[in-house]
Amino acid sequence: MTDQTVFTPEDGRVSPLDRVREIVFSSPFVFIASLILAIIVLSALFAPWVVPHDPVRLTPAQRLKPPSELYWLGTDAYGRDLFSRIIYGGRISLVVGLGAAVFAVASGLMLGLLAGYIRWLDAILMRMVDGLMAIPNILLAIAIVSLWGAGIWTVLIAITIPEVPRVVRLVRSVVLSAREEPYVEAAIAAGSSTWLIMRRHLLPNTIAPLIIQGTYICASAILVEAILSFLGAGINPETPSWGNIMAEGRIYFQINPGIVLWPGIVVSVAILAINLLGDAVRDALDPRMAKRGIDR
């Protein structure tokens, strides 16, 4: 009788789809947050087929109308459909949030790897990072927008730059810890190049923390974009975004509070959903959190 080895899905390997399913269904709150976020993203992507009215069409005769069958959330001061503008505004806010997360993580990853592994660069890069972190995010973003003018790319850069130092410090701390591991020391002793060591041995250790940090940056960028637009230092007022809608409606808040409340609720719900999803990702990717769940 010969022994045969049978490989089953229980051999410790978890597919990405199973991991996503595990995160989404980890708790009712995370499932609801994922569902809400999916609705917001899909509504923004398919906005032309979702909205009942043109979001930029001016109809002065219908200005400041309350919610009705024709205008589900009412109209703004120029007679534009509020529901349509909120759906289209999600496009700008989500693009800024996702773009800031991607650019900040990509830039911070490279600088963090260099700072954590190459000792003589560490002091130079970290002093620059400390200088940027000493400036409040909003003030730095307003200064950048004031210098380069309003626009989606300017706002995206203004939001990304203050987030890069946090990613650099995160990656640096991971690299400093992983650099002392035996497999890294063995690679150095074997004569492996610096770039090979960073790519093969150090980079994989940063993936999980960066995914978690990216979700928080995305939520923070959406909020900062809304603040900048609300202060008049963000996207062009003619382009609908959640912050612009609230900024235009604050003058008429007493007449029609929904102009400010509805986009404010959408911003709050979107940020809360992203943060809940980020917490779930952290719990799924952090071995210490998983161990706590087993111990319970």
CSV table of C-alpha atoms in Angstrom, one decimal:
chain,number,residue,atom,x,y,z
A,1,MET,CA,0.0,0.0,0.0
A,2,THR,CA,1.5,3.3,-1.0
A,3,ASP,CA,1.0,6.6,0.6
A,4,GLN,CA,-0.5,9.3,-1.5
A,5,THR,CA,-0.4,13.0,-0.7
A,6,VAL,CA,-3.6,14.7,-1.4
A,7,PHE,CA,-3.6,18.5,-1.7
A,8,THR,CA,-6.7,20.2,-0.5
A,9,PRO,CA,-7.7,23.9,-0.1
A,10,GLU,CA,-7.0,23.4,3.6
A,11,ASP,CA,-3.2,23.4,3.0
A,12,GLY,CA,-2.9,26.9,4.3
A,13,ARG,CA,-3.3,28.8,1.1
A,14,VAL,CA,-6.1,31.4,0.9
A,15,SER,CA,-7.1,32.8,-2.5
A,16,PRO,CA,-7.5,36.6,-2.8
A,17,LEU,CA,-11.3,36.1,-3.5
A,18,ASP,CA,-11.6,34.1,-0.2
A,19,ARG,CA,-9.7,36.8,1.7
A,20,VAL,CA,-12.0,39.5,0.3
A,21,ARG,CA,-15.0,37.5,1.2
A,22,GLU,CA,-13.6,36.9,4.7
A,23,ILE,CA,-13.1,40.7,5.2
A,24,VAL,CA,-16.5,41.7,3.8
A,25,PHE,CA,-18.4,39.2,5.9
A,26,SER,CA,-16.3,39.6,9.1
A,27,SER,CA,-19.1,41.5,10.8
A,28,PRO,CA,-22.5,43.0,10.0
A,29,PHE,CA,-21.1,46.5,10.2
A,30,VAL,CA,-18.4,45.8,7.7
A,31,PHE,CA,-20.8,44.1,5.4
A,32,ILE,CA,-23.2,47.1,5.5
A,33,ALA,CA,-20.3,49.5,5.0
A,34,SER,CA,-19.0,47.5,2.0
A,35,LEU,CA,-22.5,47.5,0.5
A,36,ILE,CA,-23.0,51.3,1.0
A,37,LEU,CA,-19.5,52.0,-0.4
A,38,ALA,CA,-20.3,49.8,-3.4
A,39,ILE,CA,-23.5,51.7,-4.0
A,40,ILE,CA,-21.7,55.0,-3.9
A,41,VAL,CA,-18.9,53.9,-6.2
A,42,LEU,CA,-21.3,52.3,-8.7
A,43,SER,CA,-23.6,55.3,-8.7
A,44,ALA,CA,-20.7,57.6,-9.5
A,45,LEU,CA,-19.4,55.3,-12.2
A,46,PHE,CA,-22.8,55.0,-13.9
A,47,ALA,CA,-23.9,58.5,-13.1
A,48,PRO,CA,-25.2,59.4,-16.6
A,49,TRP,CA,-27.6,56.4,-16.4
A,50,VAL,CA,-28.6,57.0,-12.8
A,51,VAL,CA,-29.3,60.7,-12.5
A,52,PRO,CA,-32.8,62.0,-13.6
A,53,HIS,CA,-31.6,65.5,-14.6
A,54,ASP,CA,-28.6,67.3,-16.0
A,55,PRO,CA,-26.5,68.3,-12.9
A,56,VAL,CA,-25.4,71.6,-14.5
A,57,ARG,CA,-28.6,72.7,-16.1
A,58,LEU,CA,-29.9,76.0,-14.7
A,59,THR,CA,-33.6,76.3,-14.2
A,60,PRO,CA,-34.2,79.5,-12.2
A,61,ALA,CA,-37.9,79.0,-12.0
A,62,GLN,CA,-37.3,75.8,-9.9
A,63,ARG,CA,-34.7,77.3,-7.5
A,64,LEU,CA,-34.7,76.1,-3.8
A,65,LYS,CA,-37.5,73.6,-4.3
A,66,PRO,CA,-38.2,71.1,-1.5
A,67,PRO,CA,-37.9,67.3,-2.2
A,68,SER,CA,-40.6,66.1,-4.6
A,69,GLU,CA,-41.3,63.4,-7.2
A,70,LEU,CA,-39.6,65.5,-9.8
A,71,TYR,CA,-36.6,66.5,-7.7
A,72,TRP,CA,-35.9,63.8,-5.2
A,73,LEU,CA,-33.7,65.9,-2.9
A,74,GLY,CA,-34.9,69.3,-4.0
A,75,THR,CA,-33.0,71.9,-6.0
A,76,ASP,CA,-30.2,74.4,-5.2
A,77,ALA,CA,-30.1,78.2,-5.6
A,78,TYR,CA,-29.8,77.9,-9.4
A,79,GLY,CA,-32.6,75.4,-9.9
A,80,ARG,CA,-30.2,72.4,-10.4
A,81,ASP,CA,-31.3,69.0,-9.2
A,82,LEU,CA,-29.5,68.3,-5.9
A,83,PHE,CA,-29.7,64.5,-6.3
A,84,SER,CA,-28.0,64.6,-9.7
A,85,ARG,CA,-25.3,66.9,-8.5
A,86,ILE,CA,-24.5,64.7,-5.5
A,87,ILE,CA,-24.2,61.6,-7.7
A,88,TYR,CA,-21.9,63.5,-10.1
A,89,GLY,CA,-20.0,65.1,-7.2
A,90,GLY,CA,-19.1,61.6,-6.0
A,91,ARG,CA,-17.0,61.2,-9.2
A,92,ILE,CA,-14.7,64.1,-8.2
A,93,SER,CA,-14.5,63.2,-4.5
A,94,LEU,CA,-13.8,59.5,-5.1
A,95,VAL,CA,-11.2,60.2,-7.8
A,96,VAL,CA,-9.4,62.6,-5.5
A,97,GLY,CA,-9.6,60.1,-2.6
A,98,LEU,CA,-8.4,57.1,-4.6
A,99,GLY,CA,-5.8,59.2,-6.5
A,100,ALA,CA,-4.3,60.7,-3.3
A,101,ALA,CA,-4.1,57.2,-1.7
A,102,VAL,CA,-2.3,55.7,-4.8
A,103,PHE,CA,0.1,58.6,-5.3
A,104,ALA,CA,0.9,58.9,-1.5
A,105,VAL,CA,1.5,55.2,-1.1
A,106,ALA,CA,3.6,54.9,-4.2
A,107,SER,CA,5.8,57.9,-3.3
A,108,GLY,CA,6.0,57.1,0.3
A,109,LEU,CA,6.9,53.5,-0.4
A,110,MET,CA,10.0,54.4,-2.5
A,111,LEU,CA,11.2,57.0,0.0
A,112,GLY,CA,10.5,54.8,3.0
A,113,LEU,CA,12.5,51.9,1.5
A,114,LEU,CA,15.5,54.2,0.8
A,115,ALA,CA,15.3,55.8,4.3
A,116,GLY,CA,15.0,52.5,6.1
A,117,TYR,CA,17.7,50.6,4.2
A,118,ILE,CA,20.3,53.1,3.2
A,119,ARG,CA,21.6,54.6,6.4
A,120,TRP,CA,23.2,57.8,5.1
A,121,LEU,CA,19.9,58.8,3.3
A,122,ASP,CA,17.9,58.2,6.5
A,123,ALA,CA,18.9,61.4,8.2
A,124,ILE,CA,18.4,63.6,5.2
A,125,LEU,CA,15.0,62.2,4.2
A,126,MET,CA,13.6,62.0,7.7
A,127,ARG,CA,14.5,65.7,8.4
A,128,MET,CA,12.6,66.6,5.3
A,129,VAL,CA,9.7,64.4,6.4
A,130,ASP,CA,9.7,66.0,9.8
A,131,GLY,CA,9.6,69.5,8.3
A,132,LEU,CA,6.5,68.6,6.2
A,133,MET,CA,4.7,67.0,9.1
A,134,ALA,CA,5.2,70.2,11.1
A,135,ILE,CA,2.8,72.0,8.8
A,136,PRO,CA,-0.9,71.4,9.2
A,137,ASN,CA,-2.4,69.5,6.3
A,138,ILE,CA,-5.1,72.1,5.5
A,139,LEU,CA,-2.7,75.0,5.6
A,140,LEU,CA,-0.3,73.3,3.3
A,141,ALA,CA,-3.0,72.3,0.9
A,142,ILE,CA,-4.5,75.8,0.9
A,143,ALA,CA,-1.0,77.3,0.2
A,144,ILE,CA,-0.4,74.9,-2.7
A,145,VAL,CA,-3.8,75.6,-4.2
A,146,SER,CA,-3.3,79.4,-3.8
A,147,LEU,CA,0.1,79.2,-5.6
A,148,TRP,CA,-1.0,76.9,-8.5
A,149,GLY,CA,-4.7,77.8,-8.9
A,150,ALA,CA,-7.8,75.7,-8.4
A,151,GLY,CA,-8.3,72.5,-10.3
A,152,ILE,CA,-8.6,68.8,-9.8
A,153,TRP,CA,-4.9,68.1,-10.3
A,154,THR,CA,-3.8,70.9,-8.0
A,155,VAL,CA,-6.2,69.7,-5.3
A,156,LEU,CA,-4.9,66.1,-5.8
A,157,ILE,CA,-1.3,67.2,-5.4
A,158,ALA,CA,-2.2,69.5,-2.5
A,159,ILE,CA,-3.8,66.6,-0.6
A,160,THR,CA,-1.2,64.0,-1.5
A,161,ILE,CA,1.9,65.9,-0.4
A,162,PRO,CA,1.0,66.1,3.3
A,163,GLU,CA,0.1,62.4,3.3
A,164,VAL,CA,3.5,61.2,1.9
A,165,PRO,CA,5.5,61.8,5.1
A,166,ARG,CA,3.1,59.4,7.1
A,167,VAL,CA,3.6,56.7,4.5
A,168,VAL,CA,7.4,57.2,4.6
A,169,ARG,CA,7.6,56.9,8.4
A,170,LEU,CA,5.4,53.7,8.2
A,171,VAL,CA,7.5,52.0,5.5
A,172,ARG,CA,10.7,53.1,7.2
A,173,SER,CA,9.7,51.5,10.5
A,174,VAL,CA,8.8,48.2,8.8
A,175,VAL,CA,12.1,48.2,6.9
A,176,LEU,CA,14.2,48.9,10.0
A,177,SER,CA,12.6,45.9,11.7
A,178,ALA,CA,12.9,43.6,8.7
A,179,ARG,CA,16.5,44.6,7.9
A,180,GLU,CA,17.7,42.8,11.0
A,181,GLU,CA,16.0,39.5,10.1
A,182,PRO,CA,18.3,36.6,9.3
A,183,TYR,CA,17.1,36.1,5.7
A,184,VAL,CA,18.0,39.8,4.9
A,185,GLU,CA,21.5,39.4,6.5
A,186,ALA,CA,22.0,36.2,4.6
A,187,ALA,CA,21.1,38.0,1.3
A,188,ILE,CA,23.6,40.7,2.2
A,189,ALA,CA,26.3,38.1,2.9
A,190,ALA,CA,25.6,36.4,-0.4
A,191,GLY,CA,26.3,39.6,-2.2
A,192,SER,CA,22.8,40.4,-3.4
A,193,SER,CA,22.4,43.9,-4.8
A,194,THR,CA,20.6,46.6,-2.8
A,195,TRP,CA,17.7,46.9,-5.2
A,196,LEU,CA,17.2,43.1,-5.2
A,197,ILE,CA,17.1,43.0,-1.4
A,198,MET,CA,14.6,45.8,-1.2
A,199,ARG,CA,12.4,44.3,-3.9
A,200,ARG,CA,12.5,40.6,-2.9
A,201,HIS,CA,12.9,40.8,0.9
A,202,LEU,CA,11.8,44.2,2.2
A,203,LEU,CA,9.0,45.2,-0.1
A,204,PRO,CA,6.7,42.3,0.6
A,205,ASN,CA,6.7,43.2,4.3
A,206,THR,CA,5.2,46.6,3.6
A,207,ILE,CA,2.2,45.4,1.5
A,208,ALA,CA,-0.2,44.8,4.3
A,209,PRO,CA,0.5,48.0,6.3
A,210,LEU,CA,0.3,50.0,3.1
A,211,ILE,CA,-3.1,48.6,2.1
A,212,ILE,CA,-4.4,49.6,5.5
A,213,GLN,CA,-2.8,53.1,5.4
A,214,GLY,CA,-4.2,53.6,1.9
A,215,THR,CA,-7.8,53.2,3.1
A,216,TYR,CA,-7.2,55.8,5.7
A,217,ILE,CA,-5.6,58.2,3.2
A,218,CYS,CA,-8.5,57.8,0.9
A,219,ALA,CA,-11.0,58.7,3.6
A,220,SER,CA,-8.9,61.6,4.7
A,221,ALA,CA,-8.5,62.9,1.2
A,222,ILE,CA,-12.3,62.9,0.6
A,223,LEU,CA,-12.7,64.9,3.7
A,224,VAL,CA,-9.9,67.4,2.9
A,225,GLU,CA,-11.3,67.9,-0.6
A,226,ALA,CA,-14.7,68.7,0.9
A,227,ILE,CA,-13.1,71.2,3.3
A,228,LEU,CA,-11.1,72.9,0.6
A,229,SER,CA,-14.1,73.2,-1.7
A,230,PHE,CA,-16.2,74.4,1.2
A,231,LEU,CA,-13.6,77.1,1.9
A,232,GLY,CA,-13.5,78.1,-1.8
A,233,ALA,CA,-9.9,76.7,-2.4
A,234,GLY,CA,-10.8,73.5,-4.1
A,235,ILE,CA,-12.4,72.3,-7.3
A,236,ASN,CA,-13.8,74.9,-9.7
A,237,PRO,CA,-17.3,75.8,-8.5
A,238,GLU,CA,-18.9,74.9,-11.8
A,239,THR,CA,-17.8,71.3,-11.3
A,240,PRO,CA,-20.0,69.5,-8.9
A,241,SER,CA,-18.3,67.9,-5.9
A,242,TRP,CA,-19.6,67.2,-2.4
A,243,GLY,CA,-17.7,70.2,-1.0
A,244,ASN,CA,-18.8,72.6,-3.7
A,245,ILE,CA,-22.4,71.7,-3.2
A,246,MET,CA,-22.2,72.4,0.5
A,247,ALA,CA,-20.2,75.6,-0.1
A,248,GLU,CA,-22.9,77.0,-2.5
A,249,GLY,CA,-25.7,75.9,-0.2
A,250,ARG,CA,-24.5,77.4,3.1
A,251,ILE,CA,-25.9,80.8,2.3
A,252,TYR,CA,-29.4,79.3,1.8
A,253,PHE,CA,-29.2,76.9,4.7
A,254,GLN,CA,-32.1,78.5,6.6
A,255,ILE,CA,-34.3,78.4,3.5
A,256,ASN,CA,-33.4,74.9,2.3
A,257,PRO,CA,-31.1,73.0,4.8
A,258,GLY,CA,-31.0,69.9,2.5
A,259,ILE,CA,-28.5,71.7,0.2
A,260,VAL,CA,-25.9,71.3,3.0
A,261,LEU,CA,-27.3,68.3,4.9
A,262,TRP,CA,-27.6,65.8,2.1
A,263,PRO,CA,-24.1,66.1,0.7
A,264,GLY,CA,-22.8,66.3,4.2
A,265,ILE,CA,-24.5,63.0,5.1
A,266,VAL,CA,-23.1,61.3,1.9
A,267,VAL,CA,-19.6,62.5,2.8
A,268,SER,CA,-19.9,61.3,6.4
A,269,VAL,CA,-21.3,57.9,5.3
A,270,ALA,CA,-18.6,57.4,2.7
A,271,ILE,CA,-15.8,58.2,5.1
A,272,LEU,CA,-17.3,56.0,7.8
A,273,ALA,CA,-17.7,53.1,5.4
A,274,ILE,CA,-14.1,53.4,4.2
A,275,ASN,CA,-12.8,53.6,7.7
A,276,LEU,CA,-14.8,50.5,8.8
A,277,LEU,CA,-13.5,48.6,5.8
A,278,GLY,CA,-9.9,49.7,6.6
A,279,ASP,CA,-10.3,48.4,10.2
A,280,ALA,CA,-11.6,45.1,8.8
A,281,VAL,CA,-8.6,44.9,6.4
A,282,ARG,CA,-6.2,45.6,9.3
A,283,ASP,CA,-7.8,42.9,11.5
A,284,ALA,CA,-7.6,40.4,8.6
A,285,LEU,CA,-3.9,41.1,7.7
A,286,ASP,CA,-2.5,41.7,11.2
A,287,PRO,CA,-1.5,38.3,12.7
A,288,ARG,CA,-1.8,39.7,16.2
A,289,MET,CA,-5.4,40.7,15.6
A,290,ALA,CA,-6.1,37.3,14.1
A,291,LYS,CA,-4.6,35.6,17.2
A,292,ARG,CA,-6.8,37.6,19.5
A,293,GLY,CA,-9.8,36.4,17.6
A,294,ILE,CA,-8.7,32.8,18.0
A,295,ASP,CA,-8.0,33.3,21.7
A,296,ARG,CA,-11.6,34.6,22.1
